[in-house]
């Protein structure tokens, strides 16, 4: 396959949430092929929305020996997919063929759930068996999407095999159920596998429809790339195929200045640099998985985030350079954090202990989310709430407690103002502090760089913090000024 002959087109769970939406997605793919876009599309899809959650519920029930309850959930999952199959096909032959494929997949899923049940009964670790169950959502949706594209006269083929080859994940009891860690894509192996699977289809102008989210370890176990990982899998596959660009279709117009579920007047951002977008997703913007840009940023492959419900909108383009320095362009919150503070008892601790502190945090599997304050004798950093206990445990166990105290403050969130040119504009930081003060939101600590300021606040105030920062830094709400005479006449109208 020639370099830059393909582009990746990824659709998230909401975009393939039911038969009608899948048909809409199929039209986007088919139009792209028929209009002769310069690059041939390789499609990557998520499970239908809610399906991965349901599969993990099924897995949990299987682990707890609740066979009747998981059977019921499997029935509802089956109905959801069969219903969508009826909606995306219009002639009997294709419908029966699709239903047969889905039934075969559902039978294999049931078998995998049963194997998980037996593994749990025998007391073995279940993380890989759970991942094998979670992987079925994507395998079911590739069949539906490919059938919907074929219906429009554009040849497409589902790829149920795993394209991404990963390292073998470790078992980590601290992780939420169903989350595997350490299944990292192996680039050389993934590249060879992706070319072997996808190249023959592209050569024949057949649209490959591949599973997001899932991979296979070198030793042959099915694995996942972590929750919401299909954005990441799209760019891993894109880099392996030397694609020209990646489009990520979702349920909003692109990357917005804040989560639109929390801020009604969030604005569409036309362009972002890789660094800004990476920061945004690191600090909680669900629209992109935090690892999405890793495989492609060093190669300068552009990403465009678009709305599958409004494909005519150009969305947000993410590339090497973003907009000109402009202060804050987006506000995000990352919740469920804890602040770990290590402090020397005599106020004169040696700075080299910072290395020991971060080593121990890494050993507990916790990358610091942000480092907030540090001096020779005082070091504060944020970790995910779920990792806090083991980080603190390791620090207390390994550091000389006659010299160091370790404290932990729970229930926090990071509220990040993201943009460029922050340090160049003395007013940005001042406006942010005033916004928080005006809502009486105490700032527990903060961190700042050229790319933005991060305020650590109590988790329960984080949504108000987000709203007031957005209001004062990005989109001032203009009060409606009414003319007194107009108000009077309106009052009279109401009385009349
Ligand atoms: P998909 O199913 O397409 O992967 P996700 O639910 O994972 O979709 O991500 C899209 C959602 O991300 C949006 O519906 C929106 O609520 C949320 N979101 C959070 N922050 C932002 C932001 N800054 N810009 C756009 N969307 C955001
Ligand atoms: N289906 C997976 C999940 O729900 C991956 C994704 O949708 O990005 O986590
Ligand atoms: Mg997503």
Coordinates of C-alpha atoms and ligand atoms in Angstrom, one line a residue:
X1 CA 0.0 0.0 0.0
X2 CA 1.4 3.4 -0.9
X3 CA 2.1 5.9 1.9
X4 CA -0.8 8.3 2.4
X5 CA -3.2 6.4 0.2
X6 CA -5.8 5.9 3.0
X7 CA -7.5 8.0 5.6
X8 CA -9.1 6.7 8.9
X9 CA -12.7 7.4 9.5
X10 CA -13.8 6.6 13.1
X11 CA -17.3 6.5 14.4
X12 CA -18.0 6.5 18.2
X13 CA -20.7 4.6 20.1
X14 CA -23.4 7.3 19.8
X15 CA -22.9 7.6 16.1
X16 CA -23.7 3.8 15.7
X17 CA -26.3 3.8 18.6
X18 CA -29.2 2.3 16.6
X19 CA -30.1 1.1 13.1
X20 CA -31.1 4.6 11.9
X21 CA -27.8 6.1 13.1
X22 CA -25.8 3.3 11.5
X23 CA -27.6 4.0 8.2
X24 CA -26.5 7.7 8.5
X25 CA -22.9 6.6 9.1
X26 CA -23.1 4.3 6.1
X27 CA -24.2 7.3 4.0
X28 CA -21.1 9.3 5.1
X29 CA -18.8 6.5 4.2
X30 CA -20.5 5.7 0.9
X31 CA -20.6 9.4 -0.1
X32 CA -16.9 9.7 0.6
X33 CA -16.0 6.7 -1.6
X34 CA -18.4 7.8 -4.4
X35 CA -17.2 11.4 -4.4
X36 CA -13.7 10.1 -5.0
X37 CA -12.1 11.7 -2.0
X38 CA -8.3 11.7 -2.4
X39 CA -7.8 9.0 0.2
X40 CA -9.6 5.7 0.4
X41 CA -11.5 5.4 3.8
X42 CA -10.6 2.7 6.3
X43 CA -13.4 2.7 8.9
X44 CA -13.0 2.1 12.6
X45 CA -16.1 1.7 14.8
X46 CA -17.0 1.5 18.4
X47 CA -19.7 -0.7 20.0
X48 CA -23.2 0.6 19.9
X49 CA -23.6 3.1 22.7
X50 CA -24.2 1.5 26.1
X51 CA -23.1 -2.0 24.8
X52 CA -19.6 -2.0 26.4
X53 CA -21.2 -1.1 29.7
X54 CA -23.7 -3.9 29.3
X55 CA -21.0 -6.4 28.4
X56 CA -19.1 -5.4 31.6
X57 CA -22.3 -5.8 33.6
X58 CA -22.7 -9.3 32.1
X59 CA -19.0 -10.1 32.9
X60 CA -19.5 -9.0 36.5
X61 CA -22.6 -11.1 36.9
X62 CA -20.8 -14.1 35.4
X63 CA -17.9 -13.5 37.9
X64 CA -20.5 -13.4 40.8
X65 CA -22.1 -16.6 39.6
X66 CA -25.4 -14.9 38.7
X67 CA -26.2 -17.0 35.6
X68 CA -29.9 -16.1 35.3
X69 CA -29.2 -12.4 35.5
X70 CA -26.5 -12.5 32.9
X71 CA -28.6 -14.6 30.6
X72 CA -31.3 -11.9 30.7
X73 CA -28.8 -9.2 29.9
X74 CA -27.5 -11.3 27.0
X75 CA -31.1 -11.6 25.6
X76 CA -31.6 -7.8 25.7
X77 CA -28.2 -7.3 24.0
X78 CA -29.2 -9.8 21.3
X79 CA -32.5 -8.0 20.7
X80 CA -30.8 -4.6 20.4
X81 CA -28.4 -5.9 17.6
X82 CA -31.0 -8.0 15.8
X83 CA -33.4 -4.9 15.7
X84 CA -30.6 -2.8 14.3
X85 CA -29.9 -5.5 11.7
X86 CA -33.5 -5.4 10.5
X87 CA -33.2 -1.6 10.2
X88 CA -30.0 -1.5 8.2
X89 CA -30.9 -4.1 5.5
X90 CA -33.8 -4.0 3.0
X91 CA -33.7 -7.2 1.1
X92 CA -34.4 -10.6 2.6
X93 CA -31.2 -12.3 1.4
X94 CA -28.9 -9.7 2.9
X95 CA -31.0 -9.5 6.1
X96 CA -30.8 -13.3 6.6
X97 CA -27.1 -13.3 5.9
X98 CA -26.5 -10.5 8.5
X99 CA -28.7 -12.1 11.1
X100 CA -26.8 -15.4 10.7
X101 CA -23.5 -13.6 11.2
X102 CA -24.8 -11.8 14.3
X103 CA -26.2 -15.0 15.7
X104 CA -22.9 -16.8 15.3
X105 CA -21.1 -13.8 17.1
X106 CA -23.7 -13.9 19.9
X107 CA -23.2 -17.6 20.3
X108 CA -19.4 -17.1 20.6
X109 CA -20.0 -14.3 23.1
X110 CA -22.2 -16.5 25.2
X111 CA -19.4 -19.1 25.2
X112 CA -16.9 -16.5 26.3
X113 CA -19.2 -15.4 29.1
X114 CA -19.5 -19.1 30.2
X115 CA -15.7 -19.5 30.1
X116 CA -15.4 -16.4 32.3
X117 CA -17.9 -17.8 34.7
X118 CA -15.9 -21.0 35.0
X119 CA -12.7 -19.1 35.4
X120 CA -14.2 -17.1 38.3
X121 CA -15.6 -20.2 39.9
X122 CA -12.2 -21.8 39.9
X123 CA -10.7 -18.7 41.6
X124 CA -8.4 -17.7 38.8
X125 CA -7.7 -14.1 37.7
X126 CA -10.4 -12.9 35.4
X127 CA -9.1 -9.7 33.7
X128 CA -8.3 -11.2 30.3
X129 CA -11.5 -13.3 30.2
X130 CA -13.4 -10.1 31.0
X131 CA -11.6 -8.2 28.2
X132 CA -12.6 -11.1 25.8
X133 CA -16.2 -10.5 26.7
X134 CA -16.0 -6.7 26.5
X135 CA -14.5 -7.0 23.0
X136 CA -17.7 -8.3 21.5
X137 CA -19.5 -5.0 21.3
X138 CA -17.1 -3.8 18.5
X139 CA -17.2 -7.1 16.7
X140 CA -21.0 -6.9 16.5
X141 CA -21.1 -3.3 15.3
X142 CA -18.6 -3.9 12.4
X143 CA -21.0 -6.4 11.0
X144 CA -23.9 -3.9 11.1
X145 CA -21.9 -1.0 9.7
X146 CA -20.5 -3.0 6.8
X147 CA -23.9 -4.3 5.9
X148 CA -25.3 -0.8 5.9
X149 CA -22.5 0.4 3.6
X150 CA -23.0 -2.5 1.2
X151 CA -26.7 -1.7 1.1
X152 CA -25.8 1.7 -0.5
X153 CA -23.9 -0.1 -3.3
X154 CA -20.5 0.6 -1.9
X155 CA -18.6 -2.6 -1.2
X156 CA -17.5 -3.0 2.4
X157 CA -16.2 -5.8 4.6
X158 CA -16.3 -6.2 8.4
X159 CA -13.0 -7.1 10.1
X160 CA -13.7 -9.0 13.2
X161 CA -10.1 -10.0 13.7
X162 CA -8.0 -7.8 16.0
X163 CA -5.8 -5.4 14.0
X164 CA -3.8 -4.1 16.9
X165 CA -1.1 -6.3 18.5
X166 CA -0.3 -5.4 22.1
X167 CA 2.0 -6.3 24.9
X168 CA 0.7 -8.6 27.6
X169 CA -1.3 -6.7 30.2
X170 CA -0.6 -7.1 33.9
X171 CA -3.3 -7.9 36.5
X172 CA -3.9 -4.8 38.6
X173 CA -6.5 -5.2 41.4
X174 CA -6.7 -1.4 41.9
X175 CA -8.2 -0.9 38.4
X176 CA -12.0 -0.7 38.0
X177 CA -13.6 -3.9 36.9
X178 CA -12.9 -4.7 33.2
X179 CA -10.0 -2.3 32.8
X180 CA -6.8 -3.9 31.6
X181 CA -3.6 -1.9 32.0
X182 CA -0.4 -2.4 30.1
X183 CA -1.9 -3.7 26.9
X184 CA 0.2 -1.2 24.9
X185 CA 0.2 -1.4 21.1
X186 CA 3.4 -2.9 19.6
X187 CA 4.1 -0.8 16.5
X188 CA 6.2 -3.2 14.4
X189 CA 3.8 -6.1 14.9
X190 CA 0.7 -3.9 14.5
X191 CA 2.1 -2.5 11.3
X192 CA 2.6 -5.9 9.8
X193 CA -0.8 -7.2 10.9
X194 CA -2.6 -4.1 9.8
X195 CA -1.1 -4.2 6.3
X196 CA -1.8 -7.9 6.0
X197 CA -5.4 -7.5 6.9
X198 CA -6.3 -4.2 5.4
X199 CA -4.2 -3.9 2.3
X200 CA -5.9 -6.6 0.2
X201 CA -9.3 -5.0 0.7
X202 CA -8.1 -1.5 -0.1
X203 CA -6.5 -2.9 -3.3
X204 CA -9.9 -4.2 -4.4
X205 CA -11.6 -0.9 -3.4
X206 CA -13.5 -2.7 -0.6
X207 CA -14.0 -0.5 2.5
X208 CA -12.5 -2.2 5.5
X209 CA -14.7 -1.8 8.6
X210 CA -12.4 -2.5 11.6
X211 CA -13.1 -2.8 15.4
X212 CA -12.0 0.1 17.6
X213 CA -11.0 -0.5 21.2
X214 CA -9.8 -4.1 20.9
X215 CA -6.4 -5.7 20.3
X216 CA -4.6 -9.1 20.6
X217 CA -1.6 -9.7 22.8
X218 CA 1.5 -11.3 21.1
X219 CA 0.6 -14.5 23.0
X220 CA -2.8 -14.5 21.4
X221 CA -5.2 -13.2 24.1
X222 CA -7.9 -10.7 23.1
X223 CA -7.5 -7.5 25.0
X224 CA -8.9 -3.9 25.0
X225 CA -7.1 -0.5 25.0
X226 CA -9.1 0.8 28.0
X227 CA -12.5 2.5 28.3
X228 CA -13.3 5.0 25.5
X229 CA -10.2 3.7 23.8
X230 CA -11.5 3.5 20.2
X231 CA -10.2 7.1 19.4
X232 CA -6.8 5.8 20.4
X233 CA -7.2 2.6 18.3
X234 CA -8.1 4.7 15.3
X235 CA -4.9 6.6 15.4
X236 CA -2.8 3.5 16.2
X237 CA -4.3 1.8 13.0
X238 CA -3.8 5.1 11.1
X239 CA -0.1 5.4 12.0
X240 CA 0.4 1.7 11.1
X241 CA -1.1 2.3 7.7
X242 CA 0.7 5.6 7.2
X243 CA -2.6 7.3 6.7
X244 CA -3.0 10.8 5.4
X245 CA -5.5 12.0 8.0
X246 CA -7.9 10.7 10.7
X247 CA -11.5 11.8 11.1
X248 CA -13.2 11.2 14.4
X249 CA -17.0 11.4 14.1
X250 CA -18.9 11.9 17.3
X251 CA -22.2 13.4 18.5
X252 CA -21.1 17.0 18.9
X253 CA -19.8 19.5 16.2
X254 CA -16.2 19.1 17.2
X255 CA -14.0 20.0 20.2
X256 CA -15.9 22.8 22.1
X257 CA -14.7 25.3 24.6
X258 CA -16.3 23.2 27.4
X259 CA -18.4 20.0 27.7
X260 CA -21.7 21.0 26.2
X261 CA -23.5 18.9 28.8
X262 CA -22.2 21.3 31.4
X263 CA -22.0 24.6 29.6
X264 CA -24.9 25.6 27.3
X265 CA -23.0 28.2 25.3
X266 CA -19.8 26.2 24.7
X267 CA -18.2 27.3 21.4
X268 CA -16.8 25.2 18.6
X269 CA -13.0 25.5 18.3
X270 CA -12.0 25.6 14.6
X271 CA -8.5 24.5 15.2
X272 CA -6.2 23.3 18.0
X273 CA -2.6 22.3 18.2
X274 CA -1.7 18.7 19.2
X275 CA -0.4 20.1 22.6
X276 CA -3.7 21.9 23.3
X277 CA -5.9 19.0 22.3
X278 CA -3.7 16.6 24.4
X279 CA -4.0 18.8 27.4
X280 CA -7.7 19.1 27.0
X281 CA -8.2 15.3 26.9
X282 CA -5.8 14.8 29.7
X283 CA -7.8 17.1 31.9
X284 CA -11.1 15.3 31.2
X285 CA -12.6 16.3 27.9
X286 CA -14.2 13.0 26.9
X287 CA -14.4 13.9 23.3
X288 CA -10.9 12.5 22.7
X289 CA -9.3 9.6 24.6
X290 CA -6.1 11.1 26.3
X291 CA -3.8 8.8 24.2
X292 CA -5.3 9.6 20.8
X293 CA -2.6 11.9 19.6
X294 CA 0.4 9.9 20.7
X295 CA 0.7 7.7 17.6
X296 CA 0.3 10.5 15.0
X297 CA 1.5 13.8 16.5
X298 CA 5.2 13.0 15.8
X299 CA 4.3 12.2 12.2
X300 CA 2.2 15.4 11.7
X301 CA -0.9 13.4 10.7
X302 CA -3.9 15.8 11.1
X303 CA -7.0 14.8 13.0
X304 CA -10.5 16.3 12.4
X305 CA -13.2 15.9 15.0
X306 CA -16.7 16.0 13.4
X307 CA -20.4 15.5 14.0
X308 CA -21.9 12.4 12.4
X309 CA -25.3 13.9 12.8
X310 CA -24.2 17.1 11.0
X311 CA -21.5 16.0 8.6
X312 CA -21.6 19.2 6.6
X313 CA -20.0 21.1 9.6
X314 CA -16.2 21.2 9.2
X315 CA -15.6 20.4 12.9
X316 CA -12.2 21.0 14.7
X317 CA -8.9 20.3 13.0
X318 CA -6.0 19.3 15.2
X319 CA -2.5 19.5 13.9
X320 CA 1.0 20.7 14.6
X321 CA 0.0 24.3 15.0
X322 CA -3.1 25.7 16.5
X323 CA -4.6 29.1 16.7
X324 CA -2.6 32.2 17.5
X325 CA -1.9 32.9 21.2
X326 CA -5.2 33.9 22.7
X327 CA -5.4 33.1 26.4
X328 CA -8.0 30.5 27.3
X329 CA -9.8 28.7 24.6
X330 CA -11.3 25.8 26.6
X331 CA -12.1 24.9 30.1
X332 CA -12.2 21.3 31.3
X333 CA -12.6 19.4 34.5
X334 CA -10.9 16.1 35.6
X335 CA -12.7 14.7 38.6
X336 CA -12.1 12.2 41.4
X337 CA -8.6 13.2 42.3
X338 CA -6.6 13.2 45.5
X339 CA -3.7 15.5 46.4
X340 CA -0.7 13.7 47.9
X341 CA 1.7 15.9 49.9
X342 CA 5.1 14.8 51.1
X343 CA 6.7 17.2 53.5
X344 CA 10.0 17.1 55.4
X345 CA 9.5 17.3 59.1
X346 CA 12.4 19.7 59.6
X347 CA 11.6 22.0 56.6
X348 CA 15.0 21.3 55.0
X349 CA 14.5 18.1 53.1
X350 CA 16.9 17.2 50.3
X351 CA 15.5 18.0 46.8
X352 CA 16.7 14.6 45.4
X353 CA 13.9 13.0 47.4
X354 CA 11.5 14.1 44.6
X355 CA 12.9 11.3 42.5
X356 CA 12.2 8.8 45.2
X357 CA 8.6 10.1 45.6
X358 CA 7.8 9.8 41.9
X359 CA 9.5 6.4 41.6
X360 CA 7.2 5.1 44.4
X361 CA 4.1 6.7 42.8
X362 CA 5.0 5.0 39.5
X363 CA 5.5 1.7 41.3
X364 CA 2.0 2.1 42.6
X365 CA 0.9 2.5 39.0
X366 CA 0.0 6.2 39.4
X367 CA 1.3 8.8 37.0
X368 CA 0.9 12.2 38.7
X369 CA -2.0 14.0 37.0
X370 CA -0.4 17.3 37.8
X371 CA 2.4 18.5 40.1
X372 CA 1.1 21.4 42.0
X373 CA 3.7 22.8 44.3
X374 CA 7.3 21.9 45.2
X375 CA 10.1 23.3 47.2
X376 CA 13.0 21.5 48.7
X377 CA 11.0 20.3 51.6
X378 CA 7.4 20.1 50.2
X379 CA 6.1 18.3 47.2
X380 CA 2.4 18.1 46.2
X381 CA 0.9 16.1 43.3
X382 CA -2.5 14.9 42.1
X383 CA -3.3 11.3 41.5
X384 CA -6.6 9.5 40.6
X385 CA -8.6 8.9 43.7
X386 CA -8.6 5.1 43.1
X387 CA -4.7 5.1 43.1
X388 CA -4.3 7.3 46.2
X389 CA -4.4 4.5 48.8
X390 CA -1.6 2.5 47.3
X391 CA 0.5 5.6 46.6
X392 CA 0.2 6.8 50.1
X393 CA 0.8 3.3 51.5
X394 CA 4.0 2.9 49.5
X395 CA 5.3 6.3 50.4
X396 CA 4.6 5.8 54.1
X397 CA 6.2 2.4 54.0
X398 CA 9.4 3.4 52.1
X399 CA 10.1 6.9 53.2
X400 CA 11.8 7.6 56.5
X401 CA 8.8 8.8 58.6
X402 CA 11.0 10.5 61.1
X403 CA 12.1 12.8 58.3
X404 CA 9.0 13.0 56.1
X405 CA 5.2 13.2 56.6
X406 CA 2.8 12.0 53.9
X407 CA -0.7 13.5 53.7
X408 CA -3.5 13.0 51.4
X409 CA -6.5 15.2 50.6
X410 CA -9.4 13.4 48.9
X411 CA -12.5 14.6 46.9
X412 CA -10.8 17.0 44.6
X413 CA -11.0 18.0 40.9
X414 CA -8.7 19.8 38.5
X415 CA -10.3 22.6 36.6
X416 CA -8.0 23.4 33.6
X417 CA -8.0 26.6 31.5
X418 CA -6.4 25.6 28.3
X419 CA -5.0 27.8 25.6
X420 CA -1.8 29.5 24.6
X421 CA 0.0 32.6 25.6
X422 CA -1.1 32.5 29.2
X423 CA 2.1 33.8 30.7
X424 CA 2.2 36.6 28.1
X425 CA -1.2 37.9 29.3
X426 CA -1.1 38.9 32.9
X427 CA -4.9 39.4 32.9
X428 CA -5.7 35.7 32.1
X429 CA -4.7 34.4 35.5
X430 CA -6.2 37.4 37.3
X431 CA -9.6 37.0 35.5
X432 CA -9.6 33.3 36.4
X433 CA -8.9 33.9 40.1
X434 CA -11.6 36.6 40.3
X435 CA -14.1 34.4 38.6
X436 CA -13.6 31.7 41.2
X437 CA -13.6 34.2 44.0
X438 CA -16.9 35.7 42.8
X439 CA -18.5 32.3 43.2
X440 CA -16.8 31.7 46.6
X441 CA -14.9 28.7 45.3
X442 CA -11.7 28.1 47.3
X443 CA -8.7 27.2 45.3
X444 CA -6.8 24.4 47.1
X445 CA -3.7 24.7 44.9
X446 CA -2.8 25.5 41.3
X447 CA -0.3 24.9 38.6
X448 CA 0.5 27.2 35.6
X449 CA 2.3 27.1 32.3
X450 CA 2.4 28.9 29.0
X451 CA -0.4 26.5 27.9
X452 CA -2.8 27.3 30.7
X453 CA -3.6 27.3 34.4
X454 CA -5.0 24.4 36.4
X455 CA -7.0 25.2 39.6
X456 CA -7.5 22.4 42.1
X457 CA -10.9 22.7 43.7
X458 CA -13.2 20.5 45.8
X459 CA -14.9 18.0 43.5
X460 CA -18.3 19.2 44.5
X461 CA -17.6 22.8 43.3
X462 CA -16.0 21.6 40.1
X463 CA -19.0 22.1 37.8
X464 CA -19.6 25.6 39.2
X465 CA -15.9 26.4 38.8
X466 CA -16.1 25.3 35.1
X467 CA -19.1 27.4 34.4
X468 CA -17.8 30.6 36.0
X469 CA -14.4 30.3 34.4
X470 CA -16.0 29.7 31.0
X471 CA -18.3 32.7 31.6
X472 CA -15.5 35.1 32.5
X473 CA -12.6 33.8 30.3
X474 CA -14.3 32.6 27.2
X475 CA -18.0 33.4 26.6
X476 CA -19.3 36.2 28.8
X477 CA -23.1 36.0 29.3
X478 CA -24.4 39.3 28.1
X479 CA -27.3 40.3 30.4
X480 CA -30.5 41.1 28.7
X481 CA -31.0 44.9 29.0
X482 CA -34.6 45.9 28.7
X483 CA -35.8 49.4 28.1
X484 CA -38.0 50.5 31.1
X485 CA -40.9 51.5 28.7
X486 CA -40.7 48.1 27.0
X487 CA -40.9 46.3 30.4
X488 CA -43.9 48.4 31.4
X489 CA -45.8 47.6 28.2
X490 CA -45.0 43.9 28.7
X491 CA -46.4 44.0 32.2
X492 CA -49.5 45.6 30.9
X493 CA -49.9 42.9 28.3
X494 CA -49.6 40.3 31.0
X495 CA -52.3 42.0 33.1
X496 CA -54.6 42.3 30.1
Ligands
LIG1 P1 -18.2 8.8 21.1 O1 -19.3 7.9 21.4 O2 -18.4 9.5 19.8 O3 -16.8 8.3 21.3 P2 -18.0 10.3 23.6 O4 -19.2 10.3 24.4 O5 -16.8 9.4 24.0 O6 -18.5 10.1 22.1 O7 -17.4 11.8 23.4 C1 -18.3 12.8 23.0 C2 -18.8 13.6 24.2 O8 -17.7 14.3 24.8 C3 -19.7 14.7 23.8 O9 -21.1 14.3 23.7 C4 -19.6 15.7 25.0 O10 -20.6 15.6 25.9 C5 -18.3 15.3 25.6 N1 -17.3 16.4 25.8 C6 -16.7 16.7 27.0 N2 -15.9 17.7 26.8 C7 -16.0 18.1 25.5 C8 -15.5 19.2 24.8 N3 -14.6 20.1 25.3 N4 -15.8 19.3 23.5 C9 -16.7 18.5 22.9 N5 -17.3 17.5 23.6 C10 -16.9 17.3 24.9
LIG2 N1 -16.7 0.7 23.3 C1 -15.6 1.1 24.1 C2 -16.1 1.8 25.4 O1 -17.3 2.0 25.6 C3 -14.6 2.0 23.4 C4 -15.2 3.3 22.9 O2 -16.4 3.5 22.7 O3 -14.4 4.2 22.7 O4 -15.3 2.0 26.3
LIG3 MG1 -15.4 8.3 22.9

